[in-house]
């Protein structure tokens, strides 16, 4: 598979991750954060979110037969781009400016969330590298 062909599974993975994140984020924002604060809520959500996304990454890597590191990295970068695009669009729909959305990324909880999103983007590469090491 070429790196360019990995854009389609990357977009699908990113949209799937956004869907999961929307569900997790709704619970985090409405239920957990008022009880423990925004940083603790994101700290609790992030490992759960990554655990939920890992099988998705593996599924998309296998489904599209991605077995080389560059296409896997391309898939992850496409997923990251799709995820951020969805987040920006959601912020705009909810009446938040792009500047305000970006400002949230420099808060401790925003940085932790961004670190989780970067990890999410690297999961396809991790699965490909692990599969290659085993063979």
mmCIF file of N, CA, C and O in Angstrom, residues 14-84:
data_model
loop_
_atom_site.group_PDB
_atom_site.id
_atom_site.type_symbol
_atom_site.label_atom_id
_atom_site.label_comp_id
_atom_site.label_asym_id
_atom_site.label_seq_id
_atom_site.Cartn_x
_atom_site.Cartn_y
_atom_site.Cartn_z
ATOM 1 N N UNK A 14 -9.823 8.421 11.840
ATOM 2 C CA UNK A 14 -9.998 9.708 12.512
ATOM 3 C C UNK A 14 -11.453 10.018 12.819
ATOM 4 O O UNK A 14 -11.791 10.483 13.914
ATOM 5 N N UNK A 15 -12.339 9.747 11.863
ATOM 6 C CA UNK A 15 -13.770 9.982 12.087
ATOM 7 C C UNK A 15 -14.320 9.046 13.161
ATOM 8 O O UNK A 15 -15.144 9.444 13.987
ATOM 9 N N UNK A 16 -13.848 7.802 13.166
ATOM 10 C CA UNK A 16 -14.264 6.856 14.203
ATOM 11 C C UNK A 16 -13.776 7.320 15.572
ATOM 12 O O UNK A 16 -14.514 7.257 16.558
ATOM 13 N N UNK A 17 -12.533 7.785 15.613
ATOM 14 C CA UNK A 17 -11.987 8.305 16.868
ATOM 15 C C UNK A 17 -12.755 9.524 17.351
ATOM 16 O O UNK A 17 -13.011 9.675 18.546
ATOM 17 N N UNK A 18 -13.154 10.388 16.417
ATOM 18 C CA UNK A 18 -13.950 11.555 16.804
ATOM 19 C C UNK A 18 -15.288 11.115 17.389
ATOM 20 O O UNK A 18 -15.751 11.670 18.384
ATOM 21 N N UNK A 19 -15.920 10.129 16.761
ATOM 22 C CA UNK A 19 -17.195 9.629 17.285
ATOM 23 C C UNK A 19 -17.070 9.112 18.710
ATOM 24 O O UNK A 19 -17.889 9.449 19.575
ATOM 25 N N UNK A 20 -16.035 8.319 18.943
ATOM 26 C CA UNK A 20 -15.800 7.834 20.311
ATOM 27 C C UNK A 20 -15.500 9.000 21.245
ATOM 28 O O UNK A 20 -16.001 9.060 22.366
ATOM 29 N N UNK A 21 -14.655 9.908 20.775
ATOM 30 C CA UNK A 21 -14.287 11.057 21.593
ATOM 31 C C UNK A 21 -15.469 11.948 21.914
ATOM 32 O O UNK A 21 -15.545 12.518 23.008
ATOM 33 N N UNK A 22 -16.386 12.056 20.985
ATOM 34 C CA UNK A 22 -17.589 12.854 21.240
ATOM 35 C C UNK A 22 -18.390 12.236 22.386
ATOM 36 O O UNK A 22 -18.846 12.942 23.291
ATOM 37 N N UNK A 23 -18.545 10.917 22.357
ATOM 38 C CA UNK A 23 -19.281 10.238 23.431
ATOM 39 C C UNK A 23 -18.543 10.364 24.763
ATOM 40 O O UNK A 23 -19.139 10.753 25.781
ATOM 41 N N UNK A 24 -17.243 10.057 24.762
ATOM 42 C CA UNK A 24 -16.458 10.163 25.994
ATOM 43 C C UNK A 24 -16.421 11.605 26.484
ATOM 44 O O UNK A 24 -16.548 11.865 27.688
ATOM 45 N N UNK A 25 -16.236 12.549 25.563
ATOM 46 C CA UNK A 25 -16.134 13.953 25.932
ATOM 47 C C UNK A 25 -17.415 14.512 26.514
ATOM 48 O O UNK A 25 -17.386 15.365 27.406
ATOM 49 N N UNK A 26 -18.535 14.029 26.026
ATOM 50 C CA UNK A 26 -19.816 14.474 26.574
ATOM 51 C C UNK A 26 -19.941 14.059 28.036
ATOM 52 O O UNK A 26 -20.307 14.865 28.904
ATOM 53 N N UNK A 27 -19.602 12.810 28.314
ATOM 54 C CA UNK A 27 -19.653 12.315 29.704
ATOM 55 C C UNK A 27 -18.634 13.067 30.556
ATOM 56 O O UNK A 27 -18.941 13.490 31.685
ATOM 57 N N UNK A 28 -17.428 13.249 30.026
ATOM 58 C CA UNK A 28 -16.387 13.968 30.766
ATOM 59 C C UNK A 28 -16.834 15.382 31.114
ATOM 60 O O UNK A 28 -16.717 15.822 32.260
ATOM 61 N N UNK A 29 -17.376 16.092 30.142
ATOM 62 C CA UNK A 29 -17.746 17.488 30.338
ATOM 63 C C UNK A 29 -18.962 17.660 31.244
ATOM 64 O O UNK A 29 -18.970 18.537 32.113
ATOM 65 N N UNK A 30 -19.971 16.834 31.032
ATOM 66 C CA UNK A 30 -21.228 17.020 31.767
ATOM 67 C C UNK A 30 -21.263 16.323 33.126
ATOM 68 O O UNK A 30 -21.969 16.780 34.018
ATOM 69 N N UNK A 31 -20.514 15.239 33.277
ATOM 70 C CA UNK A 31 -20.607 14.449 34.506
ATOM 71 C C UNK A 31 -19.327 14.491 35.329
ATOM 72 O O UNK A 31 -19.352 14.818 36.523
ATOM 73 N N UNK A 32 -18.203 14.168 34.710
ATOM 74 C CA UNK A 32 -16.969 13.974 35.472
ATOM 75 C C UNK A 32 -16.302 15.300 35.842
ATOM 76 O O UNK A 32 -15.931 15.503 37.002
ATOM 77 N N UNK A 33 -16.118 16.195 34.890
ATOM 78 C CA UNK A 33 -15.410 17.453 35.158
ATOM 79 C C UNK A 33 -16.034 18.286 36.276
ATOM 80 O O UNK A 33 -15.295 18.835 37.098
ATOM 81 N N UNK A 34 -17.377 18.387 36.365
ATOM 82 C CA UNK A 34 -17.930 19.152 37.484
ATOM 83 C C UNK A 34 -17.585 18.548 38.858
ATOM 84 O O UNK A 34 -17.545 19.266 39.849
ATOM 85 N N UNK A 35 -17.317 17.254 38.891
ATOM 86 C CA UNK A 35 -17.000 16.584 40.156
ATOM 87 C C UNK A 35 -15.523 16.667 40.529
ATOM 88 O O UNK A 35 -15.190 16.814 41.710
ATOM 89 N N UNK A 36 -14.632 16.548 39.521
ATOM 90 C CA UNK A 36 -13.203 16.435 39.826
ATOM 91 C C UNK A 36 -12.349 17.528 39.197
ATOM 92 O O UNK A 36 -11.154 17.598 39.452
ATOM 93 N N UNK A 37 -12.937 18.354 38.361
ATOM 94 C CA UNK A 37 -12.184 19.400 37.669
ATOM 95 C C UNK A 37 -11.777 18.954 36.276
ATOM 96 O O UNK A 37 -11.732 17.754 35.984
ATOM 97 N N UNK A 38 -11.479 19.929 35.411
ATOM 98 C CA UNK A 38 -11.206 19.589 34.010
ATOM 99 C C UNK A 38 -9.945 18.760 33.788
ATOM 100 O O UNK A 38 -9.948 17.837 32.977
ATOM 101 N N UNK A 39 -8.856 19.063 34.490
ATOM 102 C CA UNK A 39 -7.627 18.293 34.261
ATOM 103 C C UNK A 39 -7.777 16.848 34.704
ATOM 104 O O UNK A 39 -7.410 15.924 33.970
ATOM 105 N N UNK A 40 -8.305 16.640 35.897
ATOM 106 C CA UNK A 40 -8.496 15.266 36.386
ATOM 107 C C UNK A 40 -9.450 14.488 35.476
ATOM 108 O O UNK A 40 -9.249 13.293 35.226
ATOM 109 N N UNK A 41 -10.461 15.177 34.961
ATOM 110 C CA UNK A 41 -11.416 14.512 34.070
ATOM 111 C C UNK A 41 -10.725 14.056 32.788
ATOM 112 O O UNK A 41 -10.930 12.922 32.332
ATOM 113 N N UNK A 42 -9.894 14.918 32.213
ATOM 114 C CA UNK A 42 -9.156 14.536 31.000
ATOM 115 C C UNK A 42 -8.149 13.430 31.329
ATOM 116 O O UNK A 42 -7.966 12.500 30.540
ATOM 117 N N UNK A 43 -7.518 13.512 32.489
ATOM 118 C CA UNK A 43 -6.560 12.471 32.897
ATOM 119 C C UNK A 43 -7.242 11.112 33.044
ATOM 120 O O UNK A 43 -6.631 10.078 32.758
ATOM 121 N N UNK A 44 -8.476 11.105 33.465
ATOM 122 C CA UNK A 44 -9.219 9.840 33.568
ATOM 123 C C UNK A 44 -9.698 9.367 32.197
ATOM 124 O O UNK A 44 -9.706 8.170 31.909
ATOM 125 N N UNK A 45 -10.099 10.315 31.365
ATOM 126 C CA UNK A 45 -10.651 9.966 30.057
ATOM 127 C C UNK A 45 -9.593 9.451 29.085
ATOM 128 O O UNK A 45 -9.852 8.516 28.308
ATOM 129 N N UNK A 46 -8.415 10.043 29.084
ATOM 130 C CA UNK A 46 -7.406 9.759 28.060
ATOM 131 C C UNK A 46 -7.036 8.280 27.955
ATOM 132 O O UNK A 46 -7.082 7.716 26.857
ATOM 133 N N UNK A 47 -6.686 7.602 29.048
ATOM 134 C CA UNK A 47 -6.342 6.179 28.888
ATOM 135 C C UNK A 47 -7.535 5.326 28.449
ATOM 136 O O UNK A 47 -7.370 4.369 27.679
ATOM 137 N N UNK A 48 -8.726 5.680 28.895
ATOM 138 C CA UNK A 48 -9.924 4.947 28.459
ATOM 139 C C UNK A 48 -10.163 5.151 26.968
ATOM 140 O O UNK A 48 -10.498 4.211 26.235
ATOM 141 N N UNK A 49 -9.974 6.372 26.523
ATOM 142 C CA UNK A 49 -10.156 6.699 25.112
ATOM 143 C C UNK A 49 -9.143 5.949 24.251
ATOM 144 O O UNK A 49 -9.489 5.385 23.208
ATOM 145 N N UNK A 50 -7.889 5.935 24.681
ATOM 146 C CA UNK A 50 -6.856 5.221 23.921
ATOM 147 C C UNK A 50 -7.118 3.716 23.919
ATOM 148 O O UNK A 50 -6.907 3.048 22.895
ATOM 149 N N UNK A 51 -7.597 3.195 25.034
ATOM 150 C CA UNK A 51 -7.934 1.766 25.083
ATOM 151 C C UNK A 51 -9.088 1.441 24.134
ATOM 152 O O UNK A 51 -9.128 0.360 23.538
ATOM 153 N N UNK A 52 -10.015 2.366 23.979
ATOM 154 C CA UNK A 52 -11.135 2.154 23.056
ATOM 155 C C UNK A 52 -10.693 2.317 21.598
ATOM 156 O O UNK A 52 -11.229 1.657 20.705
ATOM 157 N N UNK A 53 -9.708 3.179 21.351
ATOM 158 C CA UNK A 53 -9.258 3.436 19.979
ATOM 159 C C UNK A 53 -8.242 2.413 19.482
ATOM 160 O O UNK A 53 -8.107 2.228 18.266
ATOM 161 N N UNK A 54 -7.540 1.761 20.377
ATOM 162 C CA UNK A 54 -6.533 0.790 19.949
ATOM 163 C C UNK A 54 -7.121 -0.318 19.078
ATOM 164 O O UNK A 54 -6.568 -0.621 18.014
ATOM 165 N N UNK A 55 -8.242 -0.931 19.466
ATOM 166 C CA UNK A 55 -8.820 -1.943 18.566
ATOM 167 C C UNK A 55 -9.249 -1.369 17.216
ATOM 168 O O UNK A 55 -9.169 -2.053 16.196
ATOM 169 N N UNK A 56 -9.671 -0.113 17.204
ATOM 170 C CA UNK A 56 -10.014 0.535 15.932
ATOM 171 C C UNK A 56 -8.781 0.660 15.045
ATOM 172 O O UNK A 56 -8.840 0.373 13.849
ATOM 173 N N UNK A 57 -7.686 1.106 15.626
ATOM 174 C CA UNK A 57 -6.449 1.245 14.857
ATOM 175 C C UNK A 57 -6.037 -0.104 14.286
ATOM 176 O O UNK A 57 -5.705 -0.211 13.098
ATOM 177 N N UNK A 58 -6.070 -1.135 15.109
ATOM 178 C CA UNK A 58 -5.702 -2.479 14.648
ATOM 179 C C UNK A 58 -6.643 -2.942 13.533
ATOM 180 O O UNK A 58 -6.202 -3.494 12.531
ATOM 181 N N UNK A 59 -7.928 -2.703 13.706
ATOM 182 C CA UNK A 59 -8.917 -3.099 12.700
ATOM 183 C C UNK A 59 -8.648 -2.422 11.353
ATOM 184 O O UNK A 59 -8.617 -3.074 10.315
ATOM 185 N N UNK A 60 -8.419 -1.103 11.370
ATOM 186 C CA UNK A 60 -8.184 -0.384 10.120
ATOM 187 C C UNK A 60 -6.854 -0.773 9.484
ATOM 188 O O UNK A 60 -6.764 -0.877 8.266
ATOM 189 N N UNK A 61 -5.828 -1.018 10.285
ATOM 190 C CA UNK A 61 -4.539 -1.470 9.752
ATOM 191 C C UNK A 61 -4.701 -2.820 9.064
ATOM 192 O O UNK A 61 -4.205 -3.030 7.955
ATOM 193 N N UNK A 62 -5.415 -3.728 9.711
ATOM 194 C CA UNK A 62 -5.634 -5.055 9.114
ATOM 195 C C UNK A 62 -6.569 -4.992 7.912
ATOM 196 O O UNK A 62 -6.322 -5.628 6.893
ATOM 197 N N UNK A 63 -7.647 -4.252 8.034
ATOM 198 C CA UNK A 63 -8.658 -4.179 6.973
ATOM 199 C C UNK A 63 -8.072 -3.652 5.672
ATOM 200 O O UNK A 63 -8.397 -4.114 4.596
ATOM 201 N N UNK A 64 -7.181 -2.656 5.776
ATOM 202 C CA UNK A 64 -6.577 -2.076 4.590
ATOM 203 C C UNK A 64 -5.169 -2.632 4.324
ATOM 204 O O UNK A 64 -4.443 -2.089 3.506
ATOM 205 N N UNK A 65 -4.801 -3.699 5.023
ATOM 206 C CA UNK A 65 -3.519 -4.392 4.815
ATOM 207 C C UNK A 65 -2.330 -3.429 4.831
ATOM 208 O O UNK A 65 -1.469 -3.456 3.955
ATOM 209 N N UNK A 66 -2.297 -2.588 5.838
ATOM 210 C CA UNK A 66 -1.178 -1.663 5.992
ATOM 211 C C UNK A 66 -0.086 -2.401 6.758
ATOM 212 O O UNK A 66 -0.288 -2.792 7.903
ATOM 213 N N UNK A 67 1.045 -2.602 6.112
ATOM 214 C CA UNK A 67 2.099 -3.404 6.742
ATOM 215 C C UNK A 67 3.469 -2.731 6.701
ATOM 216 O O UNK A 67 4.452 -3.328 7.133
ATOM 217 N N UNK A 68 3.536 -1.512 6.211
ATOM 218 C CA UNK A 68 4.804 -0.778 6.149
ATOM 219 C C UNK A 68 4.687 0.484 7.008
ATOM 220 O O UNK A 68 3.604 1.061 7.124
ATOM 221 N N UNK A 69 5.815 0.911 7.605
ATOM 222 C CA UNK A 69 5.765 2.063 8.513
ATOM 223 C C UNK A 69 5.287 3.375 7.880
ATOM 224 O O UNK A 69 4.496 4.090 8.498
ATOM 225 N N UNK A 70 5.724 3.709 6.672
ATOM 226 C CA UNK A 70 5.337 5.005 6.087
ATOM 227 C C UNK A 70 3.827 5.088 5.846
ATOM 228 O O UNK A 70 3.194 6.081 6.236
ATOM 229 N N UNK A 71 3.196 4.076 5.234
ATOM 230 C CA UNK A 71 1.735 4.147 5.122
ATOM 231 C C UNK A 71 1.032 4.177 6.481
ATOM 232 O O UNK A 71 0.020 4.857 6.636
ATOM 233 N N UNK A 72 1.586 3.474 7.471
ATOM 234 C CA UNK A 72 0.974 3.494 8.807
ATOM 235 C C UNK A 72 1.068 4.886 9.418
ATOM 236 O O UNK A 72 0.108 5.377 10.028
ATOM 237 N N UNK A 73 2.212 5.524 9.244
ATOM 238 C CA UNK A 73 2.369 6.887 9.754
ATOM 239 C C UNK A 73 1.460 7.851 8.998
ATOM 240 O O UNK A 73 0.840 8.736 9.603
ATOM 241 N N UNK A 74 1.347 7.656 7.699
ATOM 242 C CA UNK A 74 0.444 8.485 6.894
ATOM 243 C C UNK A 74 -0.996 8.309 7.358
ATOM 244 O O UNK A 74 -1.737 9.286 7.471
ATOM 245 N N UNK A 75 -1.378 7.068 7.626
ATOM 246 C CA UNK A 75 -2.722 6.806 8.136
ATOM 247 C C UNK A 75 -2.944 7.563 9.443
ATOM 248 O O UNK A 75 -3.978 8.201 9.642
ATOM 249 N N UNK A 76 -1.973 7.498 10.337
ATOM 250 C CA UNK A 76 -2.093 8.187 11.620
ATOM 251 C C UNK A 76 -2.172 9.697 11.470
ATOM 252 O O UNK A 76 -2.968 10.362 12.142
ATOM 253 N N UNK A 77 -1.363 10.248 10.569
ATOM 254 C CA UNK A 77 -1.406 11.696 10.346
ATOM 255 C C UNK A 77 -2.727 12.126 9.725
ATOM 256 O O UNK A 77 -3.282 13.172 10.085
ATOM 257 N N UNK A 78 -3.249 11.315 8.799
ATOM 258 C CA UNK A 78 -4.562 11.615 8.213
ATOM 259 C C UNK A 78 -5.649 11.548 9.281
ATOM 260 O O UNK A 78 -6.561 12.376 9.308
ATOM 261 N N UNK A 79 -5.545 10.564 10.164
ATOM 262 C CA UNK A 79 -6.518 10.438 11.250
ATOM 263 C C UNK A 79 -6.448 11.652 12.171
ATOM 264 O O UNK A 79 -7.477 12.196 12.583
ATOM 265 N N UNK A 80 -5.229 12.070 12.494
ATOM 266 C CA UNK A 80 -5.036 13.238 13.350
ATOM 267 C C UNK A 80 -5.643 14.484 12.696
ATOM 268 O O UNK A 80 -6.342 15.257 13.352
ATOM 269 N N UNK A 81 -5.399 14.649 11.399
ATOM 270 C CA UNK A 81 -5.970 15.793 10.682
ATOM 271 C C UNK A 81 -7.486 15.761 10.661
ATOM 272 O O UNK A 81 -8.141 16.782 10.891
ATOM 273 N N UNK A 82 -8.049 14.577 10.399
ATOM 274 C CA UNK A 82 -9.509 14.444 10.380
ATOM 275 C C UNK A 82 -10.091 14.732 11.761
ATOM 276 O O UNK A 82 -11.120 15.408 11.889
ATOM 277 N N UNK A 83 -9.424 14.229 12.786
ATOM 278 C CA UNK A 83 -9.878 14.441 14.161
ATOM 279 C C UNK A 83 -9.867 15.928 14.512
ATOM 280 O O UNK A 83 -10.855 16.460 15.041
ATOM 281 N N UNK A 84 -8.780 16.612 14.197
ATOM 282 C CA UNK A 84 -8.702 18.046 14.509
ATOM 283 C C UNK A 84 -9.713 18.853 13.693
ATOM 284 O O UNK A 84 -10.322 19.789 14.216
#
